[in-house]
mmCIF file of N, CA and C and ligand atoms in Angstrom:
data_model
loop_
_atom_site.group_PDB
_atom_site.id
_atom_site.type_symbol
_atom_site.label_atom_id
_atom_site.label_comp_id
_atom_site.label_asym_id
_atom_site.label_seq_id
_atom_site.Cartn_x
_atom_site.Cartn_y
_atom_site.Cartn_z
ATOM 1 N N MET A 3 107.294 83.893 116.692
ATOM 2 C CA MET A 3 106.634 84.590 115.578
ATOM 3 C C MET A 3 105.863 83.540 114.757
ATOM 4 N N LYS A 4 104.528 83.788 114.639
ATOM 5 C CA LYS A 4 103.690 82.849 113.885
ATOM 6 C C LYS A 4 103.692 83.241 112.403
ATOM 7 N N LYS A 5 104.139 82.266 111.554
ATOM 8 C CA LYS A 5 104.301 82.570 110.126
ATOM 9 C C LYS A 5 103.182 81.931 109.300
ATOM 10 N N ILE A 6 102.641 82.774 108.419
ATOM 11 C CA ILE A 6 101.497 82.389 107.581
ATOM 12 C C ILE A 6 101.937 82.420 106.124
ATOM 13 N N ILE A 7 101.411 81.492 105.303
ATOM 14 C CA ILE A 7 101.655 81.571 103.862
ATOM 15 C C ILE A 7 100.356 81.371 103.107
ATOM 16 N N THR A 8 100.248 82.077 101.992
ATOM 17 C CA THR A 8 99.132 81.891 101.072
ATOM 18 C C THR A 8 99.661 82.069 99.654
ATOM 19 N N TYR A 9 98.882 81.611 98.670
ATOM 20 C CA TYR A 9 99.334 81.647 97.273
ATOM 21 C C TYR A 9 98.211 82.195 96.410
ATOM 22 N N GLY A 10 98.620 82.793 95.295
ATOM 23 C CA GLY A 10 97.595 83.257 94.361
ATOM 24 C C GLY A 10 98.173 84.058 93.212
ATOM 25 N N THR A 11 97.273 84.431 92.298
ATOM 26 C CA THR A 11 97.661 85.244 91.145
ATOM 27 C C THR A 11 97.567 86.731 91.464
ATOM 28 N N PHE A 12 96.524 87.110 92.173
ATOM 29 C CA PHE A 12 96.295 88.506 92.573
ATOM 30 C C PHE A 12 96.375 89.447 91.374
ATOM 31 N N ASP A 13 95.773 89.001 90.266
ATOM 32 C CA ASP A 13 95.736 89.824 89.053
ATOM 33 C C ASP A 13 94.564 90.798 89.150
ATOM 34 N N LEU A 14 94.735 92.005 88.595
ATOM 35 C CA LEU A 14 93.666 93.026 88.721
ATOM 36 C C LEU A 14 93.234 93.096 90.183
ATOM 37 N N PHE A 15 94.163 93.415 91.050
ATOM 38 C CA PHE A 15 93.995 93.363 92.510
ATOM 39 C C PHE A 15 92.666 94.008 92.938
ATOM 40 N N HIS A 16 91.897 93.283 93.755
ATOM 41 C CA HIS A 16 90.584 93.807 94.162
ATOM 42 C C HIS A 16 90.312 93.493 95.628
ATOM 43 N N ILE A 17 89.159 93.945 96.116
ATOM 44 C CA ILE A 17 88.843 93.852 97.553
ATOM 45 C C ILE A 17 88.819 92.404 98.057
ATOM 46 N N GLY A 18 88.484 91.479 97.195
ATOM 47 C CA GLY A 18 88.482 90.066 97.620
ATOM 48 C C GLY A 18 89.888 89.598 97.959
ATOM 49 N N HIS A 19 90.856 90.040 97.151
ATOM 50 C CA HIS A 19 92.274 89.701 97.438
ATOM 51 C C HIS A 19 92.713 90.357 98.744
ATOM 52 N N LEU A 20 92.357 91.651 98.887
ATOM 53 C CA LEU A 20 92.794 92.371 100.088
ATOM 54 C C LEU A 20 92.191 91.755 101.343
ATOM 55 N N ASN A 21 90.912 91.415 101.291
ATOM 56 C CA ASN A 21 90.270 90.794 102.462
ATOM 57 C C ASN A 21 90.968 89.491 102.843
ATOM 58 N N LEU A 22 91.302 88.692 101.846
ATOM 59 C CA LEU A 22 91.970 87.400 102.114
ATOM 60 C C LEU A 22 93.332 87.621 102.747
ATOM 61 N N LEU A 23 94.078 88.564 102.213
ATOM 62 C CA LEU A 23 95.429 88.821 102.749
ATOM 63 C C LEU A 23 95.352 89.385 104.161
ATOM 64 N N LYS A 24 94.409 90.298 104.412
ATOM 65 C CA LYS A 24 94.281 90.868 105.771
ATOM 66 C C LYS A 24 93.834 89.799 106.763
ATOM 67 N N ARG A 25 92.887 88.941 106.349
ATOM 68 C CA ARG A 25 92.419 87.858 107.229
ATOM 69 C C ARG A 25 93.557 86.872 107.496
ATOM 70 N N SER A 26 94.365 86.609 106.452
ATOM 71 C CA SER A 26 95.503 85.689 106.623
ATOM 72 C C SER A 26 96.487 86.259 107.637
ATOM 73 N N LYS A 27 96.804 87.559 107.474
ATOM 74 C CA LYS A 27 97.787 88.169 108.394
ATOM 75 C C LYS A 27 97.276 88.182 109.813
ATOM 76 N N SER A 28 95.955 88.315 109.962
ATOM 77 C CA SER A 28 95.379 88.388 111.332
ATOM 78 C C SER A 28 95.530 87.055 112.064
ATOM 79 N N LEU A 29 95.894 86.007 111.328
ATOM 80 C CA LEU A 29 96.081 84.687 111.974
ATOM 81 C C LEU A 29 97.479 84.526 112.565
ATOM 82 N N GLY A 30 98.371 85.492 112.251
ATOM 83 C CA GLY A 30 99.743 85.340 112.748
ATOM 84 C C GLY A 30 100.468 86.674 112.788
ATOM 85 N N ASP A 31 101.823 86.584 112.642
ATOM 86 C CA ASP A 31 102.632 87.819 112.766
ATOM 87 C C ASP A 31 103.365 88.158 111.474
ATOM 88 N N TYR A 32 103.507 87.179 110.582
ATOM 89 C CA TYR A 32 104.352 87.362 109.399
ATOM 90 C C TYR A 32 103.674 86.634 108.245
ATOM 91 N N LEU A 33 103.389 87.370 107.159
ATOM 92 C CA LEU A 33 102.658 86.779 106.028
ATOM 93 C C LEU A 33 103.539 86.716 104.784
ATOM 94 N N ILE A 34 103.671 85.508 104.275
ATOM 95 C CA ILE A 34 104.380 85.301 103.006
ATOM 96 C C ILE A 34 103.336 84.996 101.940
ATOM 97 N N VAL A 35 103.506 85.613 100.766
ATOM 98 C CA VAL A 35 102.605 85.337 99.647
ATOM 99 C C VAL A 35 103.388 84.677 98.531
ATOM 100 N N GLY A 36 102.923 83.500 98.111
ATOM 101 C CA GLY A 36 103.479 82.821 96.928
ATOM 102 C C GLY A 36 102.730 83.351 95.719
ATOM 103 N N LEU A 37 103.378 84.208 94.947
ATOM 104 C CA LEU A 37 102.700 84.895 93.838
ATOM 105 C C LEU A 37 102.932 84.132 92.540
ATOM 106 N N SER A 38 101.832 83.724 91.906
ATOM 107 C CA SER A 38 101.941 82.917 90.688
ATOM 108 C C SER A 38 102.661 83.697 89.588
ATOM 109 N N SER A 39 103.642 83.049 88.976
ATOM 110 C CA SER A 39 104.351 83.682 87.853
ATOM 111 C C SER A 39 103.408 83.737 86.649
ATOM 112 N N ASP A 40 103.739 84.598 85.699
ATOM 113 C CA ASP A 40 102.923 84.690 84.476
ATOM 114 C C ASP A 40 102.920 83.343 83.749
ATOM 115 N N GLU A 41 104.082 82.700 83.706
ATOM 116 C CA GLU A 41 104.225 81.428 82.994
ATOM 117 C C GLU A 41 103.390 80.332 83.675
ATOM 118 N N PHE A 42 103.441 80.286 85.003
ATOM 119 C CA PHE A 42 102.682 79.266 85.758
ATOM 120 C C PHE A 42 101.178 79.463 85.528
ATOM 121 N N ASN A 43 100.751 80.720 85.527
ATOM 122 C CA ASN A 43 99.325 80.992 85.306
ATOM 123 C C ASN A 43 98.873 80.467 83.956
ATOM 124 N N LEU A 44 99.671 80.768 82.940
ATOM 125 C CA LEU A 44 99.273 80.386 81.581
ATOM 126 C C LEU A 44 99.310 78.864 81.431
ATOM 127 N N ALA A 45 100.400 78.277 81.883
ATOM 128 C CA ALA A 45 100.601 76.828 81.663
ATOM 129 C C ALA A 45 99.688 75.978 82.533
ATOM 130 N N GLU A 46 99.497 76.370 83.793
ATOM 131 C CA GLU A 46 98.811 75.486 84.752
ATOM 132 C C GLU A 46 97.398 75.911 85.108
ATOM 133 N N LYS A 47 97.090 77.207 84.967
ATOM 134 C CA LYS A 47 95.730 77.668 85.315
ATOM 135 C C LYS A 47 94.990 78.147 84.071
ATOM 136 N N ASN A 48 95.705 78.056 82.941
ATOM 137 C CA ASN A 48 95.095 78.470 81.688
ATOM 138 C C ASN A 48 94.545 79.905 81.770
ATOM 139 N N LYS A 49 95.280 80.740 82.506
ATOM 140 C CA LYS A 49 94.878 82.154 82.693
ATOM 141 C C LYS A 49 96.022 83.046 82.227
ATOM 142 N N GLN A 50 95.751 83.893 81.262
ATOM 143 C CA GLN A 50 96.731 84.901 80.844
ATOM 144 C C GLN A 50 96.577 86.084 81.810
ATOM 145 N N THR A 51 97.623 86.380 82.580
ATOM 146 C CA THR A 51 97.514 87.509 83.512
ATOM 147 C C THR A 51 97.469 88.820 82.714
ATOM 148 N N VAL A 52 96.719 89.779 83.265
ATOM 149 C CA VAL A 52 96.648 91.112 82.637
ATOM 150 C C VAL A 52 97.817 91.964 83.124
ATOM 151 N N ILE A 53 98.061 91.885 84.447
ATOM 152 C CA ILE A 53 99.163 92.644 85.080
ATOM 153 C C ILE A 53 100.358 91.698 85.253
ATOM 154 N N CYS A 54 101.531 92.144 84.804
ATOM 155 C CA CYS A 54 102.702 91.251 84.828
ATOM 156 C C CYS A 54 103.162 90.959 86.256
ATOM 157 N N TYR A 55 103.947 89.890 86.386
ATOM 158 C CA TYR A 55 104.394 89.425 87.704
ATOM 159 C C TYR A 55 105.070 90.547 88.498
ATOM 160 N N GLU A 56 106.014 91.244 87.890
ATOM 161 C CA GLU A 56 106.781 92.274 88.608
ATOM 162 C C GLU A 56 105.861 93.339 89.208
ATOM 163 N N ASP A 57 104.856 93.774 88.413
ATOM 164 C CA ASP A 57 103.922 94.800 88.915
ATOM 165 C C ASP A 57 103.021 94.220 90.007
ATOM 166 N N ARG A 58 102.547 92.982 89.811
ATOM 167 C CA ARG A 58 101.697 92.345 90.846
ATOM 168 C C ARG A 58 102.512 92.190 92.131
ATOM 169 N N LYS A 59 103.784 91.888 91.990
ATOM 170 C CA LYS A 59 104.663 91.714 93.158
ATOM 171 C C LYS A 59 104.824 93.042 93.914
ATOM 172 N N GLN A 60 105.049 94.125 93.205
ATOM 173 C CA GLN A 60 105.221 95.434 93.857
ATOM 174 C C GLN A 60 103.938 95.879 94.577
ATOM 175 N N ILE A 61 102.799 95.571 93.954
ATOM 176 C CA ILE A 61 101.525 95.929 94.610
ATOM 177 C C ILE A 61 101.411 95.196 95.945
ATOM 178 N N LEU A 62 101.694 93.912 95.949
ATOM 179 C CA LEU A 62 101.592 93.135 97.191
ATOM 180 C C LEU A 62 102.622 93.587 98.215
ATOM 181 N N GLU A 63 103.838 93.885 97.745
ATOM 182 C CA GLU A 63 104.902 94.295 98.679
ATOM 183 C C GLU A 63 104.593 95.641 99.330
ATOM 184 N N ALA A 64 103.706 96.421 98.692
ATOM 185 C CA ALA A 64 103.355 97.739 99.257
ATOM 186 C C ALA A 64 102.293 97.622 100.350
ATOM 187 N N LEU A 65 101.704 96.446 100.476
ATOM 188 C CA LEU A 65 100.625 96.281 101.475
ATOM 189 C C LEU A 65 101.208 96.081 102.874
ATOM 190 N N ARG A 66 100.617 96.762 103.871
ATOM 191 C CA ARG A 66 101.083 96.636 105.259
ATOM 192 C C ARG A 66 100.984 95.192 105.742
ATOM 193 N N CYS A 67 100.007 94.467 105.242
ATOM 194 C CA CYS A 67 99.775 93.105 105.778
ATOM 195 C C CYS A 67 100.682 92.052 105.145
ATOM 196 N N VAL A 68 101.445 92.413 104.104
ATOM 197 C CA VAL A 68 102.312 91.437 103.435
ATOM 198 C C VAL A 68 103.773 91.685 103.827
ATOM 199 N N ASP A 69 104.450 90.618 104.270
ATOM 200 C CA ASP A 69 105.847 90.772 104.716
ATOM 201 C C ASP A 69 106.863 90.286 103.688
ATOM 202 N N LEU A 70 106.473 89.311 102.873
ATOM 203 C CA LEU A 70 107.408 88.783 101.880
ATOM 204 C C LEU A 70 106.615 88.195 100.714
ATOM 205 N N VAL A 71 107.081 88.444 99.497
ATOM 206 C CA VAL A 71 106.480 87.840 98.297
ATOM 207 C C VAL A 71 107.513 86.932 97.648
ATOM 208 N N ILE A 72 107.113 85.681 97.397
ATOM 209 C CA ILE A 72 108.005 84.740 96.698
ATOM 210 C C ILE A 72 107.283 84.258 95.450
ATOM 211 N N PRO A 73 108.013 83.810 94.425
ATOM 212 C CA PRO A 73 107.340 83.351 93.205
ATOM 213 C C PRO A 73 106.713 81.959 93.404
ATOM 214 N N GLU A 74 105.538 81.796 92.791
ATOM 215 C CA GLU A 74 104.950 80.457 92.719
ATOM 216 C C GLU A 74 105.131 79.993 91.275
ATOM 217 N N ASN A 75 106.026 79.029 91.085
ATOM 218 C CA ASN A 75 106.359 78.575 89.726
ATOM 219 C C ASN A 75 105.753 77.225 89.369
ATOM 220 N N ASN A 76 105.254 76.505 90.403
ATOM 221 C CA ASN A 76 104.663 75.177 90.137
ATOM 222 C C ASN A 76 103.765 74.782 91.298
ATOM 223 N N TRP A 77 102.960 73.705 91.065
ATOM 224 C CA TRP A 77 102.050 73.225 92.123
ATOM 225 C C TRP A 77 102.823 72.525 93.239
ATOM 226 N N GLU A 78 104.029 72.021 92.936
ATOM 227 C CA GLU A 78 104.741 71.110 93.850
ATOM 228 C C GLU A 78 105.576 71.809 94.922
ATOM 229 N N GLN A 79 105.701 73.125 94.866
ATOM 230 C CA GLN A 79 106.680 73.775 95.748
ATOM 231 C C GLN A 79 106.191 74.021 97.162
ATOM 232 N N LYS A 80 104.900 73.773 97.432
ATOM 233 C CA LYS A 80 104.322 74.195 98.712
ATOM 234 C C LYS A 80 104.968 73.506 99.916
ATOM 235 N N ILE A 81 105.184 72.186 99.847
ATOM 236 C CA ILE A 81 105.769 71.491 101.005
ATOM 237 C C ILE A 81 107.156 72.056 101.308
ATOM 238 N N SER A 82 107.964 72.235 100.264
ATOM 239 C CA SER A 82 109.328 72.750 100.521
ATOM 240 C C SER A 82 109.273 74.199 100.991
ATOM 241 N N ASP A 83 108.311 74.968 100.473
ATOM 242 C CA ASP A 83 108.156 76.354 100.973
ATOM 243 C C ASP A 83 107.800 76.359 102.456
ATOM 244 N N VAL A 84 106.848 75.507 102.830
ATOM 245 C CA VAL A 84 106.404 75.442 104.234
ATOM 246 C C VAL A 84 107.577 75.067 105.140
ATOM 247 N N GLN A 85 108.405 74.126 104.649
ATOM 248 C CA GLN A 85 109.564 73.698 105.455
ATOM 249 C C GLN A 85 110.652 74.764 105.474
ATOM 250 N N GLU A 86 110.942 75.324 104.298
ATOM 251 C CA GLU A 86 112.031 76.326 104.209
ATOM 252 C C GLU A 86 111.736 77.565 105.053
ATOM 253 N N PHE A 87 110.473 78.031 105.015
ATOM 254 C CA PHE A 87 110.136 79.273 105.725
ATOM 255 C C PHE A 87 109.556 79.014 107.115
ATOM 256 N N LYS A 88 109.559 77.738 107.523
ATOM 257 C CA LYS A 88 109.049 77.355 108.868
ATOM 258 C C LYS A 88 107.650 77.935 109.106
ATOM 259 N N ILE A 89 106.762 77.594 108.175
ATOM 260 C CA ILE A 89 105.389 78.108 108.198
ATOM 261 C C ILE A 89 104.564 77.394 109.266
ATOM 262 N N ASP A 90 103.755 78.186 109.988
ATOM 263 C CA ASP A 90 102.829 77.600 110.976
ATOM 264 C C ASP A 90 101.467 77.298 110.356
ATOM 265 N N THR A 91 101.008 78.236 109.490
ATOM 266 C CA THR A 91 99.664 78.078 108.925
ATOM 267 C C THR A 91 99.648 78.416 107.443
ATOM 268 N N PHE A 92 99.037 77.508 106.662
ATOM 269 C CA PHE A 92 98.802 77.718 105.225
ATOM 270 C C PHE A 92 97.359 78.155 105.078
ATOM 271 N N VAL A 93 97.115 79.221 104.321
ATOM 272 C CA VAL A 93 95.757 79.761 104.179
ATOM 273 C C VAL A 93 95.382 79.876 102.698
ATOM 274 N N MET A 94 94.138 79.512 102.382
ATOM 275 C CA MET A 94 93.584 79.754 101.041
ATOM 276 C C MET A 94 92.109 80.064 101.199
ATOM 277 N N GLY A 95 91.531 80.707 100.180
ATOM 278 C CA GLY A 95 90.084 80.929 100.152
ATOM 279 C C GLY A 95 89.368 79.586 100.032
ATOM 280 N N HIS A 96 88.112 79.553 100.484
ATOM 281 C CA HIS A 96 87.433 78.246 100.567
ATOM 282 C C HIS A 96 87.027 77.669 99.213
ATOM 283 N N ASP A 97 87.289 78.411 98.136
ATOM 284 C CA ASP A 97 87.092 77.794 96.814
ATOM 285 C C ASP A 97 88.116 76.677 96.594
ATOM 286 N N TRP A 98 89.143 76.653 97.430
ATOM 287 C CA TRP A 98 90.171 75.602 97.343
ATOM 288 C C TRP A 98 89.979 74.542 98.430
ATOM 289 N N MET A 99 88.841 74.578 99.092
ATOM 290 C CA MET A 99 88.567 73.675 100.223
ATOM 291 C C MET A 99 89.025 72.237 99.926
ATOM 292 N N GLY A 100 89.899 71.728 100.802
ATOM 293 C CA GLY A 100 90.322 70.330 100.692
ATOM 294 C C GLY A 100 91.498 70.082 99.768
ATOM 295 N N LYS A 101 91.737 70.998 98.822
ATOM 296 C CA LYS A 101 92.756 70.753 97.787
ATOM 297 C C LYS A 101 94.179 70.720 98.353
ATOM 298 N N PHE A 102 94.387 71.350 99.505
ATOM 299 C CA PHE A 102 95.746 71.433 100.045
ATOM 300 C C PHE A 102 95.856 70.744 101.402
ATOM 301 N N ASP A 103 94.922 69.794 101.674
ATOM 302 C CA ASP A 103 94.974 69.081 102.963
ATOM 303 C C ASP A 103 96.243 68.241 103.091
ATOM 304 N N PHE A 104 96.909 67.960 101.957
ATOM 305 C CA PHE A 104 98.161 67.178 102.019
ATOM 306 C C PHE A 104 99.249 67.921 102.800
ATOM 307 N N LEU A 105 98.998 69.223 103.056
ATOM 308 C CA LEU A 105 99.998 69.995 103.812
ATOM 309 C C LEU A 105 99.842 69.821 105.325
ATOM 310 N N SER A 106 98.738 69.170 105.736
ATOM 311 C CA SER A 106 98.444 69.146 107.190
ATOM 312 C C SER A 106 99.524 68.439 108.031
ATOM 313 N N PRO A 107 100.302 67.501 107.491
ATOM 314 C CA PRO A 107 101.399 66.971 108.325
ATOM 315 C C PRO A 107 102.505 67.999 108.573
ATOM 316 N N TYR A 108 102.519 69.077 107.788
ATOM 317 C CA TYR A 108 103.641 70.024 107.862
ATOM 318 C C TYR A 108 103.249 71.340 108.548
ATOM 319 N N CYS A 109 101.940 71.694 108.467
ATOM 320 C CA CYS A 109 101.489 72.961 109.074
ATOM 321 C C CYS A 109 99.965 72.911 109.202
ATOM 322 N N GLU A 110 99.419 73.882 109.934
ATOM 323 C CA GLU A 110 97.956 74.004 109.994
ATOM 324 C C GLU A 110 97.468 74.433 108.609
ATOM 325 N N VAL A 111 96.330 73.886 108.165
ATOM 326 C CA VAL A 111 95.744 74.270 106.869
ATOM 327 C C VAL A 111 94.412 74.944 107.139
ATOM 328 N N CYS A 112 94.254 76.171 106.609
ATOM 329 C CA CYS A 112 93.059 76.972 106.927
ATOM 330 C C CYS A 112 92.439 77.513 105.636
ATOM 331 N N TYR A 113 91.140 77.271 105.470
ATOM 332 C CA TYR A 113 90.410 77.805 104.300
ATOM 333 C C TYR A 113 89.463 78.896 104.805
ATOM 334 N N LEU A 114 89.623 80.087 104.258
ATOM 335 C CA LEU A 114 88.821 81.225 104.731
ATOM 336 C C LEU A 114 87.695 81.529 103.743
ATOM 337 N N PRO A 115 86.610 82.100 104.214
ATOM 338 C CA PRO A 115 85.519 82.449 103.290
ATOM 339 C C PRO A 115 85.998 83.442 102.225
ATOM 340 N N ARG A 116 85.547 83.238 101.000
ATOM 341 C CA ARG A 116 85.864 84.201 99.935
ATOM 342 C C ARG A 116 84.998 85.440 100.106
ATOM 343 N N THR A 117 85.409 86.545 99.489
ATOM 344 C CA THR A 117 84.557 87.738 99.411
ATOM 345 C C THR A 117 83.602 87.527 98.248
ATOM 346 N N GLU A 118 82.300 87.652 98.511
ATOM 347 C CA GLU A 118 81.301 87.326 97.503
ATOM 348 C C GLU A 118 81.320 88.298 96.318
ATOM 349 N N ALA A 119 80.921 87.786 95.171
ATOM 350 C CA ALA A 119 80.564 88.599 93.992
ATOM 351 C C ALA A 119 81.678 89.486 93.471
ATOM 352 N N ILE A 120 82.898 89.008 93.564
ATOM 353 C CA ILE A 120 83.976 89.716 92.866
ATOM 354 C C ILE A 120 85.104 88.731 92.552
ATOM 355 N N SER A 121 85.604 88.864 91.329
ATOM 356 C CA SER A 121 86.766 88.063 90.917
ATOM 357 C C SER A 121 87.422 88.783 89.747
ATOM 358 N N SER A 122 88.674 88.466 89.501
ATOM 359 C CA SER A 122 89.365 89.105 88.374
ATOM 360 C C SER A 122 88.637 88.802 87.066
ATOM 361 N N SER A 123 88.159 87.561 86.920
ATOM 362 C CA SER A 123 87.471 87.219 85.649
ATOM 363 C C SER A 123 86.148 87.976 85.525
ATOM 364 N N GLU A 124 85.432 88.157 86.663
ATOM 365 C CA GLU A 124 84.187 88.935 86.636
ATOM 366 C C GLU A 124 84.469 90.369 86.199
ATOM 367 N N ILE A 125 85.554 90.933 86.732
ATOM 368 C CA ILE A 125 85.921 92.312 86.388
ATOM 369 C C ILE A 125 86.215 92.420 84.894
ATOM 370 N N LYS A 126 86.982 91.429 84.394
ATOM 371 C CA LYS A 126 87.307 91.455 82.953
ATOM 372 C C LYS A 126 86.036 91.370 82.114
ATOM 373 N N ARG A 127 85.135 90.460 82.555
ATOM 374 C CA ARG A 127 83.875 90.267 81.812
ATOM 375 C C ARG A 127 83.060 91.559 81.839
ATOM 376 N N HIS A 128 83.022 92.204 82.991
ATOM 377 C CA HIS A 128 82.226 93.434 83.149
ATOM 378 C C HIS A 128 82.750 94.520 82.216
ATOM 379 N N ILE A 129 84.066 94.679 82.182
ATOM 380 C CA ILE A 129 84.649 95.740 81.331
ATOM 381 C C ILE A 129 84.300 95.479 79.873
ATOM 382 N N HIS A 130 84.279 94.185 79.532
ATOM 383 C CA HIS A 130 84.011 93.813 78.128
ATOM 384 C C HIS A 130 82.536 94.019 77.771
ATOM 385 N N THR A 131 81.653 93.645 78.706
ATOM 386 C CA THR A 131 80.220 93.667 78.354
ATOM 387 C C THR A 131 79.554 95.012 78.645
ATOM 388 N N THR A 132 79.998 95.700 79.684
ATOM 389 C CA THR A 132 79.345 96.994 79.981
ATOM 390 C C THR A 132 80.413 98.070 80.198
ATOM 391 N N PRO A 133 81.147 98.406 79.147
ATOM 392 C CA PRO A 133 82.224 99.396 79.297
ATOM 393 C C PRO A 133 81.669 100.731 79.812
ATOM 394 N N GLY A 134 82.467 101.428 80.570
ATOM 395 C CA GLY A 134 82.077 102.764 81.047
ATOM 396 C C GLY A 134 81.152 102.731 82.251
ATOM 397 N N THR A 135 80.861 101.500 82.789
ATOM 398 C CA THR A 135 79.984 101.469 83.986
ATOM 399 C C THR A 135 80.785 100.904 85.160
ATOM 400 N N MET A 136 80.319 101.207 86.385
ATOM 401 C CA MET A 136 81.023 100.691 87.567
ATOM 402 C C MET A 136 80.703 99.220 87.784
ATOM 403 N N TYR A 137 81.666 98.491 88.380
ATOM 404 C CA TYR A 137 81.415 97.081 88.711
ATOM 405 C C TYR A 137 80.752 97.056 90.080
ATOM 406 N N GLY A 138 79.472 96.687 90.088
ATOM 407 C CA GLY A 138 78.737 96.721 91.362
ATOM 408 C C GLY A 138 78.659 95.330 91.960
ATOM 409 N N ARG A 139 79.250 95.155 93.164
ATOM 410 C CA ARG A 139 79.212 93.830 93.796
ATOM 411 C C ARG A 139 77.813 93.489 94.310
ATOM 412 N N ILE A 140 77.040 94.548 94.652
ATOM 413 C CA ILE A 140 75.723 94.247 95.220
ATOM 414 C C ILE A 140 74.714 93.902 94.109
HETATM 415 N N1 C2G B 19 89.798 85.288 96.884
HETATM 416 C C1 C2G B 19 88.822 85.634 97.824
HETATM 417 N N2 C2G B 19 87.713 86.287 97.417
HETATM 418 C C2 C2G B 19 87.542 86.616 96.110
HETATM 419 C C3 C2G B 19 88.536 86.283 95.161
HETATM 420 C C4 C2G B 19 89.674 85.610 95.577
HETATM 421 O O1 C2G B 19 88.968 85.343 99.025
HETATM 422 N N3 C2G B 19 86.396 87.262 95.744
HETATM 423 C C5 C2G B 19 90.983 84.563 97.363
HETATM 424 C C6 C2G B 19 91.142 83.191 96.704
HETATM 425 O O2 C2G B 19 90.332 82.220 97.358
HETATM 426 C C7 C2G B 19 92.634 82.931 96.899
HETATM 427 C C8 C2G B 19 93.250 84.353 96.824
HETATM 428 O O3 C2G B 19 92.159 85.283 97.028
HETATM 429 O O4 C2G B 19 92.862 82.380 98.189
HETATM 430 C C9 C2G B 19 93.916 84.628 95.495
HETATM 431 O O5 C2G B 19 92.949 84.402 94.482
HETATM 432 P P1 C2G B 19 93.493 84.243 92.964
HETATM 433 O O6 C2G B 19 94.420 85.350 92.667
HETATM 434 O O7 C2G B 19 92.303 83.998 92.099
HETATM 435 O O8 C2G B 19 94.386 82.914 93.079
HETATM 436 P P2 C2G B 19 94.087 81.500 92.408
HETATM 437 O O9 C2G B 19 93.954 81.688 90.946
HETATM 438 O O10 C2G B 19 92.968 80.902 93.172
HETATM 439 O O11 C2G B 19 95.471 80.712 92.638
HETATM 440 O O12 C2G B 19 98.461 77.511 94.436
HETATM 441 C C10 C2G B 19 97.273 78.257 94.679
HETATM 442 C C11 C2G B 19 96.940 79.127 93.497
HETATM 443 O O13 C2G B 19 98.050 79.919 93.125
HETATM 444 C C12 C2G B 19 95.742 80.004 93.797
#
């Protein structure tokens, strides 16, 4: 069984998140998601999550392509996660290109193309600046 892991906040879940998770799962048989805690987001990414950890976790656990959700509480846990869960491939969107190459002695490291023109921050900005209108990616 080929095991895949990826990490993220997945706040205001959108098609870019879903595409990444589906592409990640297509690389193997079992997908683990390291879901950033609310505290980790605020302290380390300077991002206040809109949707709390528990709700973000349930959304991910409901997806057919996700097999297990674990908390991401710090930047340092990835090597031990890869070893503990016997991960074959670590996946992130290419906005993180190169940032996690230190994992290559422990597993394959794969950066996938992001989905263009959508992000949680863009969605927040859109709601603030043009309330009552649809968020158009095109
Ligand atoms: N993503 C994507 N396309 C988008 C938006 C996001 O492919 N339009 C991908 C990102 O590249 C990432 C994943 O979806 O691989 C989750 O994105 P975020 O929730 O924004 O996660 P991030 O804040 O990048 O945190 O330790 C790693 C961090 O936890 C990643």
